[in-house]
CSV table of C-alpha atoms in Angstrom, one decimal:
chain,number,residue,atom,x,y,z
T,1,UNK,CA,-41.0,11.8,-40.0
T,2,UNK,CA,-37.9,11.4,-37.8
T,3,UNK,CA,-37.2,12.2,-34.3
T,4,UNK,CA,-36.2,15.5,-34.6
T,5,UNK,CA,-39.4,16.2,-36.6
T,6,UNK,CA,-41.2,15.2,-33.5
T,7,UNK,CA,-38.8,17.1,-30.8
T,8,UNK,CA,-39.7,20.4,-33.2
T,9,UNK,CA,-43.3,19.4,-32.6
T,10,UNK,CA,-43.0,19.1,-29.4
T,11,UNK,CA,-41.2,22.7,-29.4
T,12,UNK,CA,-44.6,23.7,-30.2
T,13,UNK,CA,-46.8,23.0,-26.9
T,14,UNK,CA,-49.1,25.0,-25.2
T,15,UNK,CA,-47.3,27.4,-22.7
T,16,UNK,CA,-50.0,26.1,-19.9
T,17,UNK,CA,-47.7,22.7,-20.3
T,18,UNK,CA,-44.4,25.0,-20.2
T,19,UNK,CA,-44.8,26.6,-17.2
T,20,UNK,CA,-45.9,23.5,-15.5
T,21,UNK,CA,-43.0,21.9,-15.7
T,22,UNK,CA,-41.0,24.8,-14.9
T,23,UNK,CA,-42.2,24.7,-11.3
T,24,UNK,CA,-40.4,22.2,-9.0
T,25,UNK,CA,-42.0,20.2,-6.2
T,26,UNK,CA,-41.1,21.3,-2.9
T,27,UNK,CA,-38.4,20.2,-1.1
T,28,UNK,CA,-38.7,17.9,2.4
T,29,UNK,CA,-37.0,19.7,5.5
T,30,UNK,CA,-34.5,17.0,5.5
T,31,UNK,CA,-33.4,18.6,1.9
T,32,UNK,CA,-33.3,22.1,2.6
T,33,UNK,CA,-31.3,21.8,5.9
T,34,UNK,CA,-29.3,19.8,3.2
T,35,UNK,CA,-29.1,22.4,1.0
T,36,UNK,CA,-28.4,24.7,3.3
T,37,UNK,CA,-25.1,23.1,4.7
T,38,UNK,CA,-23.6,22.6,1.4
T,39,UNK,CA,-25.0,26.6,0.3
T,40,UNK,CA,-23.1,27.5,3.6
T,41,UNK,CA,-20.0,25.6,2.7
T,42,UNK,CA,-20.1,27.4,-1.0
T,43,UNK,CA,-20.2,30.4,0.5
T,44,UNK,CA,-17.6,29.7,2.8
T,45,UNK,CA,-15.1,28.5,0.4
T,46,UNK,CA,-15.4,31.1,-1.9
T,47,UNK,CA,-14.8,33.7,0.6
T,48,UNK,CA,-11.7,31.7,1.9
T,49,UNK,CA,-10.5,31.8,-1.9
T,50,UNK,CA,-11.1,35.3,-1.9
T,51,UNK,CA,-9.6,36.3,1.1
T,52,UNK,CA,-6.4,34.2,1.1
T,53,UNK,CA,-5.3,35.0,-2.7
T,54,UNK,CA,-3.1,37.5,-3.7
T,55,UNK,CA,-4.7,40.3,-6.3
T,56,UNK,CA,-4.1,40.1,-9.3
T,57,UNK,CA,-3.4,42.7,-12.2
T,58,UNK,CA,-4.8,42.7,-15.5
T,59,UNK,CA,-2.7,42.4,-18.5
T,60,UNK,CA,-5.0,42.8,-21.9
T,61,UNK,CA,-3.0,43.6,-24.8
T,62,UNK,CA,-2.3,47.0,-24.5
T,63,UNK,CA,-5.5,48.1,-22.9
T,64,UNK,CA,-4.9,49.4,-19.3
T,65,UNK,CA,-7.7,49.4,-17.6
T,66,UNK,CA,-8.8,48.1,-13.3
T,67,UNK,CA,-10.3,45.1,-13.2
T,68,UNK,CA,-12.4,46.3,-10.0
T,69,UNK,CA,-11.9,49.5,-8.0
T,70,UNK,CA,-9.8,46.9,-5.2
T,71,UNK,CA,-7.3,45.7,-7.8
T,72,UNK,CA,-4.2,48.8,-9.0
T,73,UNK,CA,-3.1,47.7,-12.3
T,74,UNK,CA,0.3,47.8,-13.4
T,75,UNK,CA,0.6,49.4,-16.5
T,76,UNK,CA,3.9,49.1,-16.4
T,77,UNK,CA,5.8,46.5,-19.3
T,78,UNK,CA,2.6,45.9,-21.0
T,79,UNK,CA,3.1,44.9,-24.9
T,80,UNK,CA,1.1,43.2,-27.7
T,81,UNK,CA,2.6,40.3,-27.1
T,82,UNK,CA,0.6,40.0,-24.0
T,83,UNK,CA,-2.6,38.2,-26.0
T,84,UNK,CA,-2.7,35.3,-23.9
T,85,UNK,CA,-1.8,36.3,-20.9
T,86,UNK,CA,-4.4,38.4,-20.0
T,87,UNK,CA,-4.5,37.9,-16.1
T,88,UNK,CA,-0.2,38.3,-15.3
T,89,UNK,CA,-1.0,35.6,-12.9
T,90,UNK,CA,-3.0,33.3,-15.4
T,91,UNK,CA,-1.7,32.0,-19.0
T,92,UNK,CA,-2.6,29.3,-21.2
T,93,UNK,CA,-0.4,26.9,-23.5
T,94,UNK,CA,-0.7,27.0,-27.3
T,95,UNK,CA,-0.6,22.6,-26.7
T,96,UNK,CA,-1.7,20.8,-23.9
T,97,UNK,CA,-0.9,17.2,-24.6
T,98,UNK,CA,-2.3,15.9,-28.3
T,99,UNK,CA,-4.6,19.6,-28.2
T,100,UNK,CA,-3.9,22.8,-29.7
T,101,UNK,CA,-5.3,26.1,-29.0
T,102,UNK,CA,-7.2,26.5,-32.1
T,103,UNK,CA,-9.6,29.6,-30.4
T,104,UNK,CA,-9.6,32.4,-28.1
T,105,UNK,CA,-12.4,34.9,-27.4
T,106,UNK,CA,-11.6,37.6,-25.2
T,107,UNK,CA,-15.1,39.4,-24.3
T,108,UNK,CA,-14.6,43.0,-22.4
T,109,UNK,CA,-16.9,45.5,-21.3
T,110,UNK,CA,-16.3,48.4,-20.0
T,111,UNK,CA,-18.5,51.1,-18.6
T,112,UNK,CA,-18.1,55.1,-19.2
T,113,UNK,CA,-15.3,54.4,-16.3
T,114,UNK,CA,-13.0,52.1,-17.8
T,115,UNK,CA,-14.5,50.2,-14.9
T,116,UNK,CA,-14.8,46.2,-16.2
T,117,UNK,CA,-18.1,45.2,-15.9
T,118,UNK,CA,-18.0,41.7,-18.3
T,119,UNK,CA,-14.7,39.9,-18.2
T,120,UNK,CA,-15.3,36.3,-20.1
T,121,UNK,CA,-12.3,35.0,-22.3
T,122,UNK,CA,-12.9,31.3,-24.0
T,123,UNK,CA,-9.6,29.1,-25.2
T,124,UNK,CA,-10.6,26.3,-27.6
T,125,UNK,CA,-8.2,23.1,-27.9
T,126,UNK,CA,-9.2,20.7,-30.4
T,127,UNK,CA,-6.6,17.3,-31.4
T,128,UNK,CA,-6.6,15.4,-34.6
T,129,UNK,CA,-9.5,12.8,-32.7
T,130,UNK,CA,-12.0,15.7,-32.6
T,131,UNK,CA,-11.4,15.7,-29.0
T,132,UNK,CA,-12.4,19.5,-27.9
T,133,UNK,CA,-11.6,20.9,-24.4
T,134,UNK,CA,-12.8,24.8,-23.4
T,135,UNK,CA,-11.3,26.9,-20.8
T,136,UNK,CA,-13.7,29.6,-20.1
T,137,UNK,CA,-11.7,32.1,-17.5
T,138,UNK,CA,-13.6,35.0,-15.4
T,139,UNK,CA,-12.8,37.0,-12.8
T,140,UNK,CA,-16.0,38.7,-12.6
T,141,UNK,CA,-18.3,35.7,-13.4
T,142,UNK,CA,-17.9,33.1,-11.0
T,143,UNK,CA,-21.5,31.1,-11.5
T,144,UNK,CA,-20.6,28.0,-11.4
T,145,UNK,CA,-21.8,25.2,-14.1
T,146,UNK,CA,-22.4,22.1,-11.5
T,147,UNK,CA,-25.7,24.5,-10.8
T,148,UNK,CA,-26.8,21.3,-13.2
T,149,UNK,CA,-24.5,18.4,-12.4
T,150,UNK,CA,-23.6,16.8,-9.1
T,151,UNK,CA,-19.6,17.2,-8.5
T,152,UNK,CA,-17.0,16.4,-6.3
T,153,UNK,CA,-14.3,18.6,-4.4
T,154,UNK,CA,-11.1,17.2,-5.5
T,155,UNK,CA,-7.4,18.2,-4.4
T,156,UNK,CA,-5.2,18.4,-7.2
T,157,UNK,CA,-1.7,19.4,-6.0
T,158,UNK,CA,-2.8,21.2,-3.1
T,159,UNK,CA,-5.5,23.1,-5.3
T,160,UNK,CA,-8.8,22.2,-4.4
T,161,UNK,CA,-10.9,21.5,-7.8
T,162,UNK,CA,-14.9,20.9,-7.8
T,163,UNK,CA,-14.9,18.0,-10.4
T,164,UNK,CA,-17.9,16.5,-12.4
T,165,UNK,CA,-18.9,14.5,-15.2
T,166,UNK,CA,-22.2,14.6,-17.7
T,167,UNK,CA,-23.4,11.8,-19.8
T,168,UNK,CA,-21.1,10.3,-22.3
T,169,UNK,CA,-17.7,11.6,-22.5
T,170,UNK,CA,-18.1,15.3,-21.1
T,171,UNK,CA,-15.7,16.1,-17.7
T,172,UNK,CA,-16.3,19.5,-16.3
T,173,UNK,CA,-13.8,21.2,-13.9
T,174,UNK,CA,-14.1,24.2,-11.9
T,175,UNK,CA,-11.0,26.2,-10.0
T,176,UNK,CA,-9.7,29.4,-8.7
T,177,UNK,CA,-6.5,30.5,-9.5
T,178,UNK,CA,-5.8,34.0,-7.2
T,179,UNK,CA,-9.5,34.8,-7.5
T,180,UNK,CA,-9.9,34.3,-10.9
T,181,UNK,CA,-12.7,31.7,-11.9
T,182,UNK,CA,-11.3,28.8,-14.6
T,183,UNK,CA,-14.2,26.3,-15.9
T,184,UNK,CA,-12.7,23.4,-18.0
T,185,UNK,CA,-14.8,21.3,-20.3
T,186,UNK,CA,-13.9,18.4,-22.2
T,187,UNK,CA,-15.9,16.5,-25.1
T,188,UNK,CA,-14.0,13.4,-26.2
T,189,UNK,CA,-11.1,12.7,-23.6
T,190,UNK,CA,-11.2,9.9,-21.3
T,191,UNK,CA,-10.9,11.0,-17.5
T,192,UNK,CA,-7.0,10.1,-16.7
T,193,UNK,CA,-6.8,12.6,-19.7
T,194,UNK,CA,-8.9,15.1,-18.5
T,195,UNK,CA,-6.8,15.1,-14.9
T,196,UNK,CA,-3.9,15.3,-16.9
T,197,UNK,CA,-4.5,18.3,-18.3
T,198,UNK,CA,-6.3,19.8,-15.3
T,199,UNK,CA,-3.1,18.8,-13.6
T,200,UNK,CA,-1.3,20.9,-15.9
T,201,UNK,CA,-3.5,24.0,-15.9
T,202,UNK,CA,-2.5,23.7,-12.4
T,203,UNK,CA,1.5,23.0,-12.3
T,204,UNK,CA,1.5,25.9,-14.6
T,205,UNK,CA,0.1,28.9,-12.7
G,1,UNK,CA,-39.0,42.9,-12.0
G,2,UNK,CA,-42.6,41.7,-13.3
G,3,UNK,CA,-42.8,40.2,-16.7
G,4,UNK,CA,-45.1,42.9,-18.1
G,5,UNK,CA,-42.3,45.6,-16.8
G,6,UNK,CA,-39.6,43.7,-18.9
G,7,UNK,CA,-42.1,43.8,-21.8
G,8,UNK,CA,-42.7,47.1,-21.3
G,9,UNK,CA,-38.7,48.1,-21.4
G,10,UNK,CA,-38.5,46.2,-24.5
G,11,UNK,CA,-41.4,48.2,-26.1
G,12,UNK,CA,-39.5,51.5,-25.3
G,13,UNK,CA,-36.6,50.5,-26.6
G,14,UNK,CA,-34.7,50.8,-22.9
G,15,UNK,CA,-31.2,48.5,-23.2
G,16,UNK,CA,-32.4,47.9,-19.3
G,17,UNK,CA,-34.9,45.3,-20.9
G,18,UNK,CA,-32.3,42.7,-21.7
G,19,UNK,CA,-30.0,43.1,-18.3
G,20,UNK,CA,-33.4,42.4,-16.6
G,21,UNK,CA,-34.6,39.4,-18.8
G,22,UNK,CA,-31.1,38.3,-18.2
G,23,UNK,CA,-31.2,38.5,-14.4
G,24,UNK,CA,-34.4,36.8,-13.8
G,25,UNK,CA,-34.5,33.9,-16.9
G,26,UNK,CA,-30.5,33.9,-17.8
G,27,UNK,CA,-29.7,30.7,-15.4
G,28,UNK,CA,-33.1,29.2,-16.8
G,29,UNK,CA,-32.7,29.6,-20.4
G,30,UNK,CA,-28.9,28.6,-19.8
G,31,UNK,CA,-30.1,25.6,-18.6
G,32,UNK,CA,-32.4,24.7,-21.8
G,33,UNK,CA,-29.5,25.2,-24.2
G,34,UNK,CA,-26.9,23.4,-22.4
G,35,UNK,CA,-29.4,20.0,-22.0
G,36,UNK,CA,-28.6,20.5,-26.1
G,37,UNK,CA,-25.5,21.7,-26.7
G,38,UNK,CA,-23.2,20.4,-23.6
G,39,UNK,CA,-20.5,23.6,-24.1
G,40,UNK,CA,-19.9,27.0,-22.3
G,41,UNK,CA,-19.4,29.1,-25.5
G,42,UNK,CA,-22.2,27.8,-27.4
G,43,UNK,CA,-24.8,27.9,-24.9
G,44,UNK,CA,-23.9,31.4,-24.1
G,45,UNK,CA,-23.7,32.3,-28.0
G,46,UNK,CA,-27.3,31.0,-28.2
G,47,UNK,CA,-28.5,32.7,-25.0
G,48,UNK,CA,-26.9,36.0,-25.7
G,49,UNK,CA,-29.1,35.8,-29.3
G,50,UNK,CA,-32.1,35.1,-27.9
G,51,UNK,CA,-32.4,38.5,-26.0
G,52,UNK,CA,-31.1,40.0,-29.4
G,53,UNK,CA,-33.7,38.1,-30.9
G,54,UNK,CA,-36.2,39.1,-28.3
G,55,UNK,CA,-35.1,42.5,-28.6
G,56,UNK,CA,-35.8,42.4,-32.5
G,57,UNK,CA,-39.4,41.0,-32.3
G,58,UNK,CA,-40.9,43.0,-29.4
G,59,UNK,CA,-42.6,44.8,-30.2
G,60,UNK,CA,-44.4,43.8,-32.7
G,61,UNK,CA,-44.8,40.9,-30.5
G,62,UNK,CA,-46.5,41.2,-27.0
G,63,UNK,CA,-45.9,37.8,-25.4
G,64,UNK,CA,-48.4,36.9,-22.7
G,65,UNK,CA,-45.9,34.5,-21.3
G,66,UNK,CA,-43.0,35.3,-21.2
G,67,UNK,CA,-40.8,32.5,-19.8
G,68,UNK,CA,-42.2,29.6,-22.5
G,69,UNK,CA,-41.8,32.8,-25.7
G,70,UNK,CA,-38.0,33.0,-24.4
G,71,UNK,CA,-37.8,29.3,-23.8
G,72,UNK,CA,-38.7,28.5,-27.2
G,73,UNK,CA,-36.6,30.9,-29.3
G,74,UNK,CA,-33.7,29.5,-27.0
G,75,UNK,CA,-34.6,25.9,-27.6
G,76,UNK,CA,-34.7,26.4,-31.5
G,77,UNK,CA,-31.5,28.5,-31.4
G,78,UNK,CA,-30.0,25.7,-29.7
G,79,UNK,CA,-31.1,22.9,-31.8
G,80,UNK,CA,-30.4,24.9,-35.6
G,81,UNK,CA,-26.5,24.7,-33.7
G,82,UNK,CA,-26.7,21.1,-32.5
G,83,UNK,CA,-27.6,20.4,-36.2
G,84,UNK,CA,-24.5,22.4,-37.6
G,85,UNK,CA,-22.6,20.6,-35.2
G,86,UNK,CA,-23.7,17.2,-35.2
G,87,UNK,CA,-21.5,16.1,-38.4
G,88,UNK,CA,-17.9,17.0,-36.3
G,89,UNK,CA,-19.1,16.0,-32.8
G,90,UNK,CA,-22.0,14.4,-31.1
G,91,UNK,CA,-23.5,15.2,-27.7
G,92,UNK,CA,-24.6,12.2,-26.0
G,93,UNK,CA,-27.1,12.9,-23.8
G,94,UNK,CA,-29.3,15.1,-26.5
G,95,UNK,CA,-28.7,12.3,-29.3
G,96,UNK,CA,-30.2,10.1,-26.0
G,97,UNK,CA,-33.3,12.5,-26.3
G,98,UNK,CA,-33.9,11.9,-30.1
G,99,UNK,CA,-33.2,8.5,-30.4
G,100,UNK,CA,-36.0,7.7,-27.1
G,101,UNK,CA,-38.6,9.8,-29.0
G,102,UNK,CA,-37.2,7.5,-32.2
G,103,UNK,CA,-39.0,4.9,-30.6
G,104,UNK,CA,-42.4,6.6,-30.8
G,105,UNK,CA,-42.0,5.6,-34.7
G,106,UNK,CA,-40.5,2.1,-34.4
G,107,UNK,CA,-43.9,0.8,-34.9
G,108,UNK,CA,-44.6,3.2,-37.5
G,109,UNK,CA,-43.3,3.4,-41.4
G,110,UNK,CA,-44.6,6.5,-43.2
G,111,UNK,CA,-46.1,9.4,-42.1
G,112,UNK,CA,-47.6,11.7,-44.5
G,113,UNK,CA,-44.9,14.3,-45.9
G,114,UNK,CA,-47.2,17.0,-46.0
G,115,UNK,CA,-48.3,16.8,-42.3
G,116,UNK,CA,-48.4,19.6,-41.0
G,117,UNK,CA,-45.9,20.2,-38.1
G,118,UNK,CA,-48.5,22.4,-36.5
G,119,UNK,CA,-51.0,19.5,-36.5
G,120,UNK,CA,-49.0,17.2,-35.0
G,121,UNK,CA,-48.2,20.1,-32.1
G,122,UNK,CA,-51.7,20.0,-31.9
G,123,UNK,CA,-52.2,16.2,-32.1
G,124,UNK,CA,-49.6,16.2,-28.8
G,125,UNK,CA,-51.2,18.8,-27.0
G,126,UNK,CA,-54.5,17.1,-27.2
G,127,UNK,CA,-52.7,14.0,-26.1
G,128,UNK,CA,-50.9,15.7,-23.2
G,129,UNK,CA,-54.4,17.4,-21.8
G,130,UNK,CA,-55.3,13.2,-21.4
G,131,UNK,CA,-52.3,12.2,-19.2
G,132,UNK,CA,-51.9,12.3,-16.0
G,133,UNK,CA,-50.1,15.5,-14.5
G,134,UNK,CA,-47.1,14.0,-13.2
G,135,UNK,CA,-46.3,12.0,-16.8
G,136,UNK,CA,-46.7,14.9,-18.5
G,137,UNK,CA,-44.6,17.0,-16.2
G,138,UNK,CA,-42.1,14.2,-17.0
G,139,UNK,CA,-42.5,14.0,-20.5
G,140,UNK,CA,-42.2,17.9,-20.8
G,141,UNK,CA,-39.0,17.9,-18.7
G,142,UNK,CA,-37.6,15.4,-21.0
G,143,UNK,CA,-38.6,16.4,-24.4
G,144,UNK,CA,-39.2,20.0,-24.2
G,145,UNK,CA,-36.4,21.3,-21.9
G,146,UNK,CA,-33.9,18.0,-22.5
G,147,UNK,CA,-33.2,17.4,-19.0
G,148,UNK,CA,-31.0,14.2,-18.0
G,149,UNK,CA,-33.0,11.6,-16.5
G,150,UNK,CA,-31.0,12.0,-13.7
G,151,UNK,CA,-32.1,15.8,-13.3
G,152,UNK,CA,-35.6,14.8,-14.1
G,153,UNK,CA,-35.3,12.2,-11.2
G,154,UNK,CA,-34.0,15.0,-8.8
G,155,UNK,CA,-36.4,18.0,-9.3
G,156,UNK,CA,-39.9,15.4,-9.0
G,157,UNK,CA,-37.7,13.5,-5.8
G,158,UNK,CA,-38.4,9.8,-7.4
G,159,UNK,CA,-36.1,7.5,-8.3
G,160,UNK,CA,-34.4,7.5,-11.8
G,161,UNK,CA,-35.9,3.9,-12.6
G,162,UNK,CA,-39.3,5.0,-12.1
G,163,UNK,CA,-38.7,8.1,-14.1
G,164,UNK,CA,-37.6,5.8,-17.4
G,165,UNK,CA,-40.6,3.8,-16.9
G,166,UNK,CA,-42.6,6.4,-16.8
G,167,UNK,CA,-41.3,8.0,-19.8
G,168,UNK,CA,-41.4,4.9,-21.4
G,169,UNK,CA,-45.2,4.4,-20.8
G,170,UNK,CA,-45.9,7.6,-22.2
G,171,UNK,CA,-43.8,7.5,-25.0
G,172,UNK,CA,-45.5,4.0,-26.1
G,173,UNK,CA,-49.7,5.9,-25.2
G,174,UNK,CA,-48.4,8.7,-27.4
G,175,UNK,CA,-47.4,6.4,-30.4
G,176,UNK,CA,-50.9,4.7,-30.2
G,177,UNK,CA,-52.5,8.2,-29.9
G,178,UNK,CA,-50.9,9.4,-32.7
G,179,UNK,CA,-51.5,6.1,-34.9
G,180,UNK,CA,-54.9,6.1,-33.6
G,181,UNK,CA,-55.5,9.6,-35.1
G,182,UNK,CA,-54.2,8.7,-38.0
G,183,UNK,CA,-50.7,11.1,-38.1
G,184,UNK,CA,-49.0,7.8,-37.7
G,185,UNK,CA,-49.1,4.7,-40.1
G,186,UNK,CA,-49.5,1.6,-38.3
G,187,UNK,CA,-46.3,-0.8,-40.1
């Protein structure tokens, strides 16, 4: 038996021992108020983002189509070539530094009125290391990942940048670029790396 | 939304059924494959198919509980991909998982390859019924949803040393447990 024999095993627990666990304790006052600043400071932030950016307009291949009943799209100039740049205000580099866009999934959904009601679109970099780095992109879907890591708010030229790390060699990033949501994850690079690139992303928009 | 009312969408066949299981267990079954698999696509990849494969087994199935029957079919999603994975590209913190329970056989040298993996489910949850609440809220934490030590140490507000020893104190009573009922052999 190895241990992944005995995580399956585990797998197999009573619920009763499930649902337990899945119940945290309760929270002194000193943490809610706690929580309740930094909720309150989200909340505030995000609705600066939103107000103070400019809207953007879609550009999906040749798919024309509002993003939200706020934001006109321009449907004018709009060609095949237009893969990667799906936001007009948002593009992404076949190489940043030693990796190369090797992946992109663009996930749309619209209702019966054209109306986008999923916008997700994933670019995978890989380098010759195995190093991997995902930019998931949303202008819809803005939960944020550091729901499950602690973070830091970062200024990257001028751009403000909630910035975290996992165990082992995983850096998360999380931005807004004119109201669009941008997560960055990277598996492999070092953290001057990571910035790098995260500087980049940046520079670029 | 009630569980039972989700069930019940499922049973009709109403697409309603998985926007509502997403809603109230998305950011919980999220949370289970990412402890695993440590990347946006993949986590949502595996979360997306467990309410297709939810969708595909109720009915016939009827779950009574429905937040460890989603759990679960997450949890092995997400470990059948860490597996296809692991030969390009490690994730630290879930290799971190294995190798601690690794240590539950140090002491150990064969185990019987016919044991069932059932029996040995049933060998743990006897074991866990015998420790105290708290440990096994910890253990459960670690082993079953793959939280970091450092999350563990955060959702029961104790320190992160106290949450290793603890871990490591049961990890050690379930090796003798399981040695003592004879699903371990003693080296």
């Amino acid at each position: 038996m190895n241990s992944e024999t005995l995580y399956q095993a585990i797998g197999h627990i009573d619920d009763v021992y499930i649902l337990e666990a899945s119940e945290e304790k309760k929270h002194s006052k000193h943490r809610i108020y706690l929580i309740s600043t930094l909720a309150a400071s989200i909340v505030l932030f995000l609705a600066f983002n939103f107000m103070s950016t400019s809207r953007p307009i879609i550009v999906i291949n040749d798919i024309q189509i509002m993003s939200t009943k706020e934001i006109p799209l321009d449907t004018s100039g709009l060609t095949k070539g237009d893969d990667v740049a799906y936001l007009n205000n948002f593009e992404v580099p076949d190489q940043l530094g030693s990796l190369e866009l090797i992946s992109q999934i663009r996930n749309l959904y619209l209702d019966d009125n054209q109306k986008v009601i999923y916008d997700k679109f994933i670019f995978d970099y890989l380098n010759p290391n195995r190093d991997r780095l995902v930019i998931t992109t949303s202008k819809l879907d803005k939960r944020s990942t550091f729901t499950y890591f602690d973070h830091e708010v970062s200024i990257i030229n001028g751009q403000e940048v909630l910035l975290g790390k996992s165990n082992g060699m995983t850096y998360l990033a999380e931005f807004m670029i004119d109201d669009i949501f941008v997560s960055v994850q990277s598996d492999g690079l070092n953290e001057e790396a990571f910035l790098e690139i995260i500087q980049l992303l940046i520079d670029g928009q | 939304m009630n569980d039972s009312s989700i069930i019940e969408l499922f049973i009709k066949r109403s697409e309603q059924a998985i926007t509502m299981t997403a809603e109230k267990y998305g950011k919980y079954l999220n949370k289970i494959s990412w402890n695993i698999l440590h990347n946006h696509e993949d986590v949502e990849e595996c979360v997306n198919d467990t309410y297709l494969s939810a969708w595909k087994q109720i009915p016939p199935d009827k779950p009574e509980r429905f937040l460890p029957y989603l759990g679960r079919i997450t949890r092995a999603l997400s470990l059948n991909k860490y597996n296809y994975y692991k030969a390009k590209k490690r994730n630290s913190q879930f290799d971190m998982v294995l190798s601690e329970l690794e240590d539950c056989l140090m002491a150990t040298e064969t185990v019987e390859s016919s044991l069932d993996a059932m029996e040995l489910s049933k060998a743990i949850n006897t074991f866990l019924k015998s420790i105290k609440k708290e440990h096994r809220i910890i253990f459960v934490r670690r082993y079953w949803y793959s939280d970091s030590i450092k999350d563990i140490a955060k959702i029961r507000q104790t320190s992160e040393s106290n949450v290793k020893s603890i871990l490591f104190r049961v990890r050690k009573k379930l090796e003798s447990y399981l040695i003592k009922e004879g699903v371990l052999d003693e080296q």
